[in-house]
mmCIF file of C-alpha atoms in Angstrom:
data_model
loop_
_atom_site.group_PDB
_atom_site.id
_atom_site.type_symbol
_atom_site.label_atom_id
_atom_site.label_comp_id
_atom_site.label_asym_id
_atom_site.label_seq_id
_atom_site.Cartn_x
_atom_site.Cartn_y
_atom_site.Cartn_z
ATOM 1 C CA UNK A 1 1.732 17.702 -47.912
ATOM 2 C CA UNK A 2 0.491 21.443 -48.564
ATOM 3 C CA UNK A 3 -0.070 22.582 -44.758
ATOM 4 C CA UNK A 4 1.784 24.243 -42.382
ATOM 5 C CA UNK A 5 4.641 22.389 -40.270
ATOM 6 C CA UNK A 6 3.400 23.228 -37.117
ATOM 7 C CA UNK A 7 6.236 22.485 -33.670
ATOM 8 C CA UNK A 8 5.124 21.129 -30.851
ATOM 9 C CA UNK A 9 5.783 19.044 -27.680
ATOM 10 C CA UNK A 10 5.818 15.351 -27.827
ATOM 11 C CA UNK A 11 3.540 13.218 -25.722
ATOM 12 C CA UNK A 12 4.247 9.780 -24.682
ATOM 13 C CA UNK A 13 2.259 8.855 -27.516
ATOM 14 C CA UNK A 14 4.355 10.052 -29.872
ATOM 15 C CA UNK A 15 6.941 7.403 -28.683
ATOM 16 C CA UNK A 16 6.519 5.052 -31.699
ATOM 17 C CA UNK A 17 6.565 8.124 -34.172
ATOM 18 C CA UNK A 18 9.994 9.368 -32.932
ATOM 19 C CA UNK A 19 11.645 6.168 -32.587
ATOM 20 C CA UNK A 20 10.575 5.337 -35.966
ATOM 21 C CA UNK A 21 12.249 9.084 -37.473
ATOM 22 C CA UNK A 22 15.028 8.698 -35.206
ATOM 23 C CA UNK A 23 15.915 5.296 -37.118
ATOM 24 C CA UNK A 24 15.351 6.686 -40.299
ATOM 25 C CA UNK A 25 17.241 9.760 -39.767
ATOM 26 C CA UNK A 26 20.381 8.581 -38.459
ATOM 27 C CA UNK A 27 20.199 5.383 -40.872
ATOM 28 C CA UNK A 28 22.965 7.205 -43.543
ATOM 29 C CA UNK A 29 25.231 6.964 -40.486
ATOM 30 C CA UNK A 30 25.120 3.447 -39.792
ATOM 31 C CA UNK A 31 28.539 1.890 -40.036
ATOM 32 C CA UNK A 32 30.035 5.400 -40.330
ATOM 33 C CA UNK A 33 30.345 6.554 -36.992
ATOM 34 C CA UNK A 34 33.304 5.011 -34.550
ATOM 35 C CA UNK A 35 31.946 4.468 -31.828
ATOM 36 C CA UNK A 36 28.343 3.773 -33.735
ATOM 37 C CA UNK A 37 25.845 5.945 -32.546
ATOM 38 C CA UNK A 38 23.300 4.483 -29.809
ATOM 39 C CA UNK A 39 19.975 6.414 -31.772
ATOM 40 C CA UNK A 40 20.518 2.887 -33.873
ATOM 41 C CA UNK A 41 19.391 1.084 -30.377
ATOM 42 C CA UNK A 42 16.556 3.538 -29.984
ATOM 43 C CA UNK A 43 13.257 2.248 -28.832
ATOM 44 C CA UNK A 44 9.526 3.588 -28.374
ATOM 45 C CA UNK A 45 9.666 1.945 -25.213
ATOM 46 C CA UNK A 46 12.690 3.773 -24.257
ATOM 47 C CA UNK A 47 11.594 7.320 -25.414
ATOM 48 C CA UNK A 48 8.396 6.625 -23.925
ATOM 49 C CA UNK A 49 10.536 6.090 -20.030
ATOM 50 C CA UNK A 50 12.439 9.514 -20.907
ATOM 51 C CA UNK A 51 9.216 11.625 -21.832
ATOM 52 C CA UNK A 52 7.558 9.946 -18.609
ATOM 53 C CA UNK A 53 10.575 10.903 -16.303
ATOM 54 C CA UNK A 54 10.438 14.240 -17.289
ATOM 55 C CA UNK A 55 12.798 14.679 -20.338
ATOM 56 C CA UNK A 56 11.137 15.873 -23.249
ATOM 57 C CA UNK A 57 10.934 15.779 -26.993
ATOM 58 C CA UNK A 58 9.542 18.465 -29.813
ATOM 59 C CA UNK A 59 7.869 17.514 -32.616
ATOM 60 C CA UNK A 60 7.774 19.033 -36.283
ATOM 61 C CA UNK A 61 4.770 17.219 -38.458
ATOM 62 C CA UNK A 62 2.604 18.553 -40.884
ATOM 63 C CA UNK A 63 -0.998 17.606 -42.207
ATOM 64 C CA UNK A 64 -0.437 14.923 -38.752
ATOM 65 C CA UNK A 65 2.653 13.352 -40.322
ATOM 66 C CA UNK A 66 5.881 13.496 -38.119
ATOM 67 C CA UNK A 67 8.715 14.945 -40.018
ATOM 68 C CA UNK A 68 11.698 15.443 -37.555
ATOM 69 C CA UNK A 69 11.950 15.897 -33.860
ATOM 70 C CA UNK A 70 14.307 16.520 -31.205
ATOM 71 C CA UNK A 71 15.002 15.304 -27.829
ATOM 72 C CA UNK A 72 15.879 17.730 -24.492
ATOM 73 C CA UNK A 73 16.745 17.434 -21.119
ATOM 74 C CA UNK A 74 16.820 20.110 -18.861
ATOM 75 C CA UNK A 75 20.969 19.779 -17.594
ATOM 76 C CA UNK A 76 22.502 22.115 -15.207
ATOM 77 C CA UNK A 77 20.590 25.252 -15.537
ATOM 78 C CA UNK A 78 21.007 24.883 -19.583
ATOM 79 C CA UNK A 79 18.366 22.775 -21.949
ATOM 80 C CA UNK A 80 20.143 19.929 -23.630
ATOM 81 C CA UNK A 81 19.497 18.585 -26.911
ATOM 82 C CA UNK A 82 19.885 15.213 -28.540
ATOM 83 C CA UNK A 83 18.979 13.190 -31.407
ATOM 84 C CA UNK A 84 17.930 16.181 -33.330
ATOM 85 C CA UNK A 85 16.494 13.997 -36.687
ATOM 86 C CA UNK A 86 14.640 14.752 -39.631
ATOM 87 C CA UNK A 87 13.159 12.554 -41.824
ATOM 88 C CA UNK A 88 14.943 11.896 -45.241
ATOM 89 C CA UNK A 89 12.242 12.910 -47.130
ATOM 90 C CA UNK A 90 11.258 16.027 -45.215
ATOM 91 C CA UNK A 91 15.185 17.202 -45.635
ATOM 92 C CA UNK A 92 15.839 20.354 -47.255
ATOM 93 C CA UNK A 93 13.531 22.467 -45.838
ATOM 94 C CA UNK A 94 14.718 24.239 -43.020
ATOM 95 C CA UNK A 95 13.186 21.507 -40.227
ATOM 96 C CA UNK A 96 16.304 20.682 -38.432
ATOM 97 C CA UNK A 97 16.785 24.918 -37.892
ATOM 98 C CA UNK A 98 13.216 25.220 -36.827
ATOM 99 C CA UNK A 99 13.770 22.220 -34.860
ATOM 100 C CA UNK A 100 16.603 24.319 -32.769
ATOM 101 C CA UNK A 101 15.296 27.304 -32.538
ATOM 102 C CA UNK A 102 12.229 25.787 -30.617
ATOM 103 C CA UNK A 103 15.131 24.110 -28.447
ATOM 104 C CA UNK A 104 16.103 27.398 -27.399
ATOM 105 C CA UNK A 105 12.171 29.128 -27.189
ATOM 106 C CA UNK A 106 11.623 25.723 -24.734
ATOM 107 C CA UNK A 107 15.140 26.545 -22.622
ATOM 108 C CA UNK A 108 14.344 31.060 -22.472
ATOM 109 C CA UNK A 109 10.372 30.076 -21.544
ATOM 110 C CA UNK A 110 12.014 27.961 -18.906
ATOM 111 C CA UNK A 111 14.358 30.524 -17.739
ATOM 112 C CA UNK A 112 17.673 28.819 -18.757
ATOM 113 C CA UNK A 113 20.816 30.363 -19.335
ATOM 114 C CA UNK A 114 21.973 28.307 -22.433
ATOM 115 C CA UNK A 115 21.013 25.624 -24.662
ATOM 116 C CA UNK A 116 23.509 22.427 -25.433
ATOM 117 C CA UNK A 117 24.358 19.407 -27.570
ATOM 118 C CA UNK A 118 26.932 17.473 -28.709
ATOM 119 C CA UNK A 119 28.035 16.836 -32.297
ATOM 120 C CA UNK A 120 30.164 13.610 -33.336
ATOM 121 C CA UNK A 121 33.139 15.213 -34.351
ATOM 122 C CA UNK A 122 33.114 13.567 -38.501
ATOM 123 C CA UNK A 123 29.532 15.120 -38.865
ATOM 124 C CA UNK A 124 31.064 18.584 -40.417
ATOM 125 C CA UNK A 125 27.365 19.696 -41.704
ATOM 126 C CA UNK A 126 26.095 19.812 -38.441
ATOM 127 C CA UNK A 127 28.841 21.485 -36.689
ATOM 128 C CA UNK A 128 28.352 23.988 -39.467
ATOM 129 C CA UNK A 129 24.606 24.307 -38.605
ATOM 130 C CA UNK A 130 25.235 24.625 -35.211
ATOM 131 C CA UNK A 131 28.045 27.320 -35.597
ATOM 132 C CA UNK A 132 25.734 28.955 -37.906
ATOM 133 C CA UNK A 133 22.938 29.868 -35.575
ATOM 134 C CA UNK A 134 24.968 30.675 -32.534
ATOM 135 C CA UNK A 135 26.649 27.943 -30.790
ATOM 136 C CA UNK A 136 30.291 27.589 -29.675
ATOM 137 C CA UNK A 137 32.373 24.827 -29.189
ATOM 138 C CA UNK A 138 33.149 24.023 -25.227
ATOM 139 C CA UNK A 139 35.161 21.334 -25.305
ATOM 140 C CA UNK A 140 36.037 17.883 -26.902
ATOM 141 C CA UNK A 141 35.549 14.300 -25.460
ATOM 142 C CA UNK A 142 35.907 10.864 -26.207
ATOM 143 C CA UNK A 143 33.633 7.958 -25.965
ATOM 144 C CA UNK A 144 34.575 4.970 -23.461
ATOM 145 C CA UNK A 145 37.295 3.106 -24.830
ATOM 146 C CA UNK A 146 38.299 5.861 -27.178
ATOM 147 C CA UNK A 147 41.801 7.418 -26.325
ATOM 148 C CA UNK A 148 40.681 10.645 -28.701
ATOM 149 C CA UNK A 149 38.372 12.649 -29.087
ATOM 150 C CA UNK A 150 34.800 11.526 -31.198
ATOM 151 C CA UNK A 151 32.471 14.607 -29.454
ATOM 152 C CA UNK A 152 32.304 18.123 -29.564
ATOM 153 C CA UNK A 153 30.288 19.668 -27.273
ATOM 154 C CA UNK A 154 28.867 22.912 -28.279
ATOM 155 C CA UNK A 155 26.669 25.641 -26.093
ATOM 156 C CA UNK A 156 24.787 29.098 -26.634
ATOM 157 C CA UNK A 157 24.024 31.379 -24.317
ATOM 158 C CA UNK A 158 20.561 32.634 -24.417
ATOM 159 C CA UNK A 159 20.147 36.631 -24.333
ATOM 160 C CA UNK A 160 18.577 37.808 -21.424
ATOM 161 C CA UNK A 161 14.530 39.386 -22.783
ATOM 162 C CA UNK A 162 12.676 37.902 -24.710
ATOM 163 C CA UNK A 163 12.601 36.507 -27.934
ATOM 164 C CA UNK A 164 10.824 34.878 -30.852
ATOM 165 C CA UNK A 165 8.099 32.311 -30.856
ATOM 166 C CA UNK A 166 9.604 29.698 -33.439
ATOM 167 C CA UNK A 167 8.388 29.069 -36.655
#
């Protein structure tokens, strides 16, 4: 790998590729997470439905190999973001960041106010992460059939102007 890691939109034909670094991504969680996180049930056929009803996913690859990606929905006049992964061998090298700060060129080019996610409340790293580049927490919630709290759900506000391209 000695090009550029270039960020991009997915298209439905990327469906297979992000399926495939979802699974490996979230893998090191498997049996960790109460309840166990549904990226584990993740299909291309799936992801393919979302990107074709108007969700959307961006892509980070380099030399044409997918190394993470993220997945956004436009919610309530704020871009939401899920199943932020990067692949275990592309880890280390600032994807997941670059990964988020497209989430938020994608939600200011779109005119949004914010940008969203939610963060399982035993994943400390990413909370840290997230805190780290801007976001706050809004509230905590628990999954069905979970009397406490498993969620965090976390928001920035975008400033008003404009801002950088990402990386």
């Amino acid at each position: 790998m000695s090009g550029t890691v270039v960020l991009r939109m997915a298209v439905t034909a990327d469906a297979a590729a992000l399926a495939s670094t979802i699974a490996a991504a979230f893998e090191e969680y498997r049996g960790k997470l109460t309840p166990e996180s549904a990226a584990f049930s993740e299909t291309a056929e799936a992801i393919s439905r979302e990107l074709a009803a108007g969700s959307g996913a961006i892509v980070a690859e380099q030399d044409g190999e997918l190394l993470g990606c993220v997945m956004i929905k436009q919610v309530d006049g704020d871009l939401y973001f899920g199943r932020l992964a990067v692949a275990p061998r592309a880890r280390g090298r600032g994807i997941a960041r670059q990964l988020v700060e497209a989430v938020e060129h994608e939600a200011h080019r779109r005119g949004l106010a914010g940008v969203r996610l939610g963060v399982r409340i035993m994943l400390t790293d990413n909370q840290r992460l997230f805190t780290s580049m801007g976001y706050v927490e809004t509230s905590r919630e628990a999954h069905a059939g979970f009397s406490h709290p498993t969620s965090i759900s976390m928001r920035k506000a975008l400033p008003t102007g404009c801002v950088d391209q990402p990386r």
